[in-house]
Coordinates of C-alpha atoms in Angstrom, one line a residue:
Chain J
X24 CA 73.3 31.4 -3.2
X25 CA 72.4 29.2 -0.3
X26 CA 74.5 26.1 0.0
X27 CA 73.1 22.8 1.3
X28 CA 75.3 20.3 3.0
X29 CA 73.9 16.8 3.4
X30 CA 75.4 13.9 5.4
X31 CA 76.3 11.2 5.3
X32 CA 76.8 10.5 1.6
X33 CA 76.4 6.8 2.0
X34 CA 74.6 4.8 4.7
X35 CA 74.7 1.0 5.0
X36 CA 71.7 -0.3 7.0
X37 CA 69.5 -3.3 7.6
X38 CA 65.8 -3.7 7.4
X39 CA 64.3 -2.5 10.6
X40 CA 67.1 0.0 11.4
X41 CA 66.3 3.6 12.4
X42 CA 68.0 6.1 10.0
X43 CA 68.7 9.8 10.3
X44 CA 70.0 12.0 7.4
X45 CA 71.1 15.5 8.1
X46 CA 70.9 18.6 5.9
X47 CA 72.5 21.9 6.8
X48 CA 71.8 25.3 5.1
X49 CA 74.5 28.0 4.8
X50 CA 71.9 30.5 6.0
X51 CA 68.4 30.4 7.4
X52 CA 65.8 29.0 5.1
X53 CA 63.0 29.0 7.7
X54 CA 61.1 25.8 6.9
X55 CA 61.5 25.9 3.1
X56 CA 63.0 22.4 3.0
X57 CA 61.9 19.4 1.1
X58 CA 63.1 15.8 1.1
X59 CA 63.0 13.5 -1.9
X60 CA 63.5 9.8 -2.5
X61 CA 65.0 8.7 -5.9
X62 CA 65.4 5.3 -7.3
X63 CA 67.5 4.5 -10.4
X64 CA 65.9 5.7 -13.7
X65 CA 63.1 7.5 -11.9
X66 CA 62.2 11.1 -11.1
X67 CA 62.7 12.3 -7.5
X68 CA 59.6 11.5 -5.4
X69 CA 58.6 14.2 -2.9
X70 CA 58.4 12.8 0.7
X71 CA 58.3 15.8 2.9
X72 CA 57.8 19.5 2.3
X73 CA 58.0 22.6 4.6
X74 CA 60.6 20.6 6.6
X75 CA 58.1 18.4 8.4
X76 CA 54.9 18.0 6.3
X77 CA 54.5 14.4 5.1
X78 CA 53.1 14.2 1.6
X79 CA 49.9 12.2 0.9
X80 CA 50.6 8.5 0.5
X81 CA 54.0 8.6 2.1
X82 CA 54.4 6.0 4.9
X83 CA 54.4 7.4 8.4
X84 CA 57.8 5.8 9.1
X85 CA 59.2 8.9 7.3
X86 CA 59.4 12.1 9.3
X87 CA 61.2 15.4 9.0
X88 CA 62.2 18.0 11.5
X89 CA 64.2 21.2 11.9
X90 CA 64.0 24.9 10.9
X91 CA 66.4 27.7 10.1
X92 CA 69.7 25.9 9.1
X93 CA 69.5 22.4 10.6
X94 CA 67.2 19.7 9.3
X95 CA 66.8 15.9 9.6
X96 CA 65.0 13.1 7.8
X97 CA 64.3 10.1 9.9
X98 CA 63.1 6.7 8.8
X99 CA 61.9 4.9 11.9
X100 CA 62.1 1.3 10.7
X101 CA 63.8 0.8 7.3
X102 CA 61.8 -1.3 4.8
X103 CA 63.1 -3.1 1.7
X104 CA 61.5 -0.5 -0.5
X105 CA 63.4 2.3 1.2
X106 CA 66.8 1.5 -0.3
X107 CA 67.3 4.5 -2.5
X108 CA 69.0 7.9 -2.7
X109 CA 67.6 10.8 -0.7
X110 CA 68.1 14.5 -1.4
X111 CA 67.3 17.6 0.6
X112 CA 66.3 20.8 -1.3
X113 CA 65.8 24.3 -0.2
X114 CA 63.0 26.0 -2.2
X115 CA 62.6 29.4 -0.6
X116 CA 60.1 31.0 -3.0
X117 CA 61.4 34.5 -2.2
X118 CA 64.9 33.5 -3.2
X119 CA 64.4 31.5 -6.4
X120 CA 67.5 29.6 -7.1
X121 CA 66.8 26.2 -5.7
X122 CA 69.7 24.3 -4.2
X123 CA 70.1 20.6 -3.3
X124 CA 72.1 18.5 -1.0
X125 CA 74.6 16.1 -2.5
X126 CA 72.4 13.1 -1.8
X127 CA 72.5 10.2 0.6
X128 CA 72.6 6.7 -0.8
X129 CA 71.0 4.1 1.5
X130 CA 72.5 0.7 0.9
X131 CA 71.8 -2.8 2.2
X132 CA 74.3 -3.7 4.9
Chain Y
X29 CA 46.1 16.9 -10.4
X30 CA 49.3 18.7 -11.3
X31 CA 50.9 17.2 -14.4
X32 CA 54.1 18.3 -16.1
X33 CA 55.3 16.5 -19.2
X34 CA 58.7 17.3 -20.7
X35 CA 59.6 16.6 -24.3
X36 CA 62.3 17.5 -26.8
X37 CA 65.2 15.6 -25.5
X38 CA 67.6 13.7 -27.8
X39 CA 71.1 13.3 -29.0
X40 CA 73.0 16.4 -30.2
X41 CA 76.6 17.1 -31.1
X42 CA 78.7 19.4 -29.1
X43 CA 78.1 23.0 -30.1
X44 CA 74.5 22.2 -31.2
X45 CA 71.2 23.4 -30.0
X46 CA 68.0 21.8 -28.6
X47 CA 64.7 23.1 -27.3
X48 CA 62.9 21.4 -24.5
X49 CA 59.3 21.9 -23.7
X50 CA 57.2 21.2 -20.7
X51 CA 53.4 20.9 -21.0
X52 CA 51.6 21.8 -17.8
X53 CA 48.0 20.9 -16.8
X54 CA 45.9 20.5 -13.7
X55 CA 46.7 24.0 -12.3
X56 CA 46.5 27.7 -13.4
X57 CA 49.9 27.8 -15.1
X58 CA 49.9 31.6 -15.5
X59 CA 50.0 32.1 -11.7
X60 CA 53.0 29.9 -10.9
X61 CA 56.8 30.4 -11.2
X62 CA 58.6 27.5 -12.9
X63 CA 62.1 25.9 -12.8
X64 CA 64.3 23.6 -14.8
X65 CA 66.4 21.2 -12.9
X66 CA 68.9 18.6 -14.4
X67 CA 70.7 15.5 -13.3
X68 CA 73.8 14.2 -15.1
X69 CA 74.2 10.4 -15.2
X70 CA 75.1 9.1 -11.8
X71 CA 75.2 12.6 -10.3
X72 CA 73.1 14.7 -8.0
X73 CA 70.3 17.2 -8.8
X74 CA 71.3 20.6 -10.2
X75 CA 69.1 23.6 -10.5
X76 CA 69.3 25.2 -14.0
X77 CA 66.9 28.1 -14.5
X78 CA 63.9 30.0 -13.0
X79 CA 61.1 32.1 -14.4
X80 CA 58.6 34.1 -12.5
X81 CA 54.9 33.5 -13.0
X82 CA 54.6 36.4 -15.5
X83 CA 57.9 35.9 -17.2
X84 CA 59.3 39.2 -15.9
X85 CA 62.1 37.7 -13.8
X86 CA 64.6 35.0 -14.9
X87 CA 67.6 33.4 -13.1
X88 CA 70.2 31.0 -14.5
X89 CA 72.8 28.8 -13.0
X90 CA 76.3 30.1 -13.8
X91 CA 77.0 26.9 -15.7
X92 CA 74.4 27.7 -18.4
X93 CA 74.2 31.5 -18.3
X94 CA 74.5 33.0 -21.7
X95 CA 73.8 29.6 -23.4
X96 CA 70.3 28.6 -22.2
X97 CA 67.1 30.7 -22.3
X98 CA 64.0 29.9 -20.3
X99 CA 60.6 31.0 -21.5
X100 CA 57.0 30.6 -20.5
X101 CA 53.9 30.8 -22.7
X102 CA 51.0 31.3 -20.4
X103 CA 48.5 31.1 -23.3
X104 CA 49.7 27.6 -24.2
X105 CA 50.5 26.4 -20.7
X106 CA 54.1 25.6 -21.8
X107 CA 57.5 26.1 -20.3
X108 CA 60.5 26.0 -22.6
X109 CA 64.3 25.8 -22.4
X110 CA 66.3 26.8 -25.4
X111 CA 69.8 25.3 -25.1
X112 CA 72.5 26.6 -27.4
X113 CA 76.3 25.9 -27.6
X114 CA 75.7 22.6 -25.9
X115 CA 78.7 20.9 -24.2
X116 CA 79.2 17.2 -23.2
X117 CA 78.8 18.3 -19.6
X118 CA 75.2 19.3 -20.4
X119 CA 74.3 15.6 -20.8
X120 CA 71.6 15.0 -18.2
X121 CA 67.9 14.3 -17.6
X122 CA 66.1 17.6 -17.6
X123 CA 63.1 18.1 -15.3
X124 CA 60.6 21.0 -15.3
X125 CA 59.2 21.8 -11.9
X126 CA 56.6 24.1 -10.4
X127 CA 57.4 26.5 -7.7
X128 CA 55.1 28.1 -5.2
X129 CA 55.0 29.9 -1.9
X130 CA 51.9 28.0 -0.7
X131 CA 52.3 24.5 -2.2
X132 CA 55.2 22.0 -2.3
X133 CA 57.3 21.6 -5.5
X134 CA 55.9 19.4 -8.3
X135 CA 58.1 17.8 -10.9
X136 CA 57.7 16.2 -14.3
X137 CA 59.2 12.8 -15.2
X138 CA 62.1 14.3 -17.2
X139 CA 63.6 14.2 -20.7
X140 CA 67.1 13.0 -21.5
X141 CA 69.6 15.2 -23.4
X142 CA 72.7 13.5 -24.6
X143 CA 75.5 15.7 -26.0
X144 CA 78.0 13.5 -27.9
X145 CA 79.9 13.4 -31.1

């Protein structure tokens, strides 16, 4: 199975900061990469699919990039509502077992 | 719009069984593959099982293989997960999710399974 390695595991930041979270796949997944935001007690919310496609209603301060094995999620200017845990997910439809990164918790500095 | 609603969670003793259901609406259920994903308290997301659109292909995570069975009733737009020989480490919120080669994943809101004596 494809392994996903996400870093960092924790990130302390302030409102207005620019953040980057990295996800690395153990083998090429083309662009079959999604990013989720999760808040306590809630289901994961899809932010980005196909590595860089912003979901409807998601603020433009979120962006994704990468292909193959290296991917990044960037928050251009952190807002109070963005303090949450973020997960990457590979969802190659031609290789069904999904796999997830370990998560990155974004905390208030 | 796509809607996935899980049900069937609850408290069960170790060694017991539980059947989860996921009611799908807003899309042609019979043409989409489906997944179950779980999240233990305070932990990350873990993929559990997959079924192809027509039910002909199934995959399971090693942690549940031989104990869990995924099924798909395309006539009732329902995905199920039969969970037997439950262990305390199976305690988690269980999500059903839709797969696709042309659309992003869609998830339900989850149902909590607690395995405890």
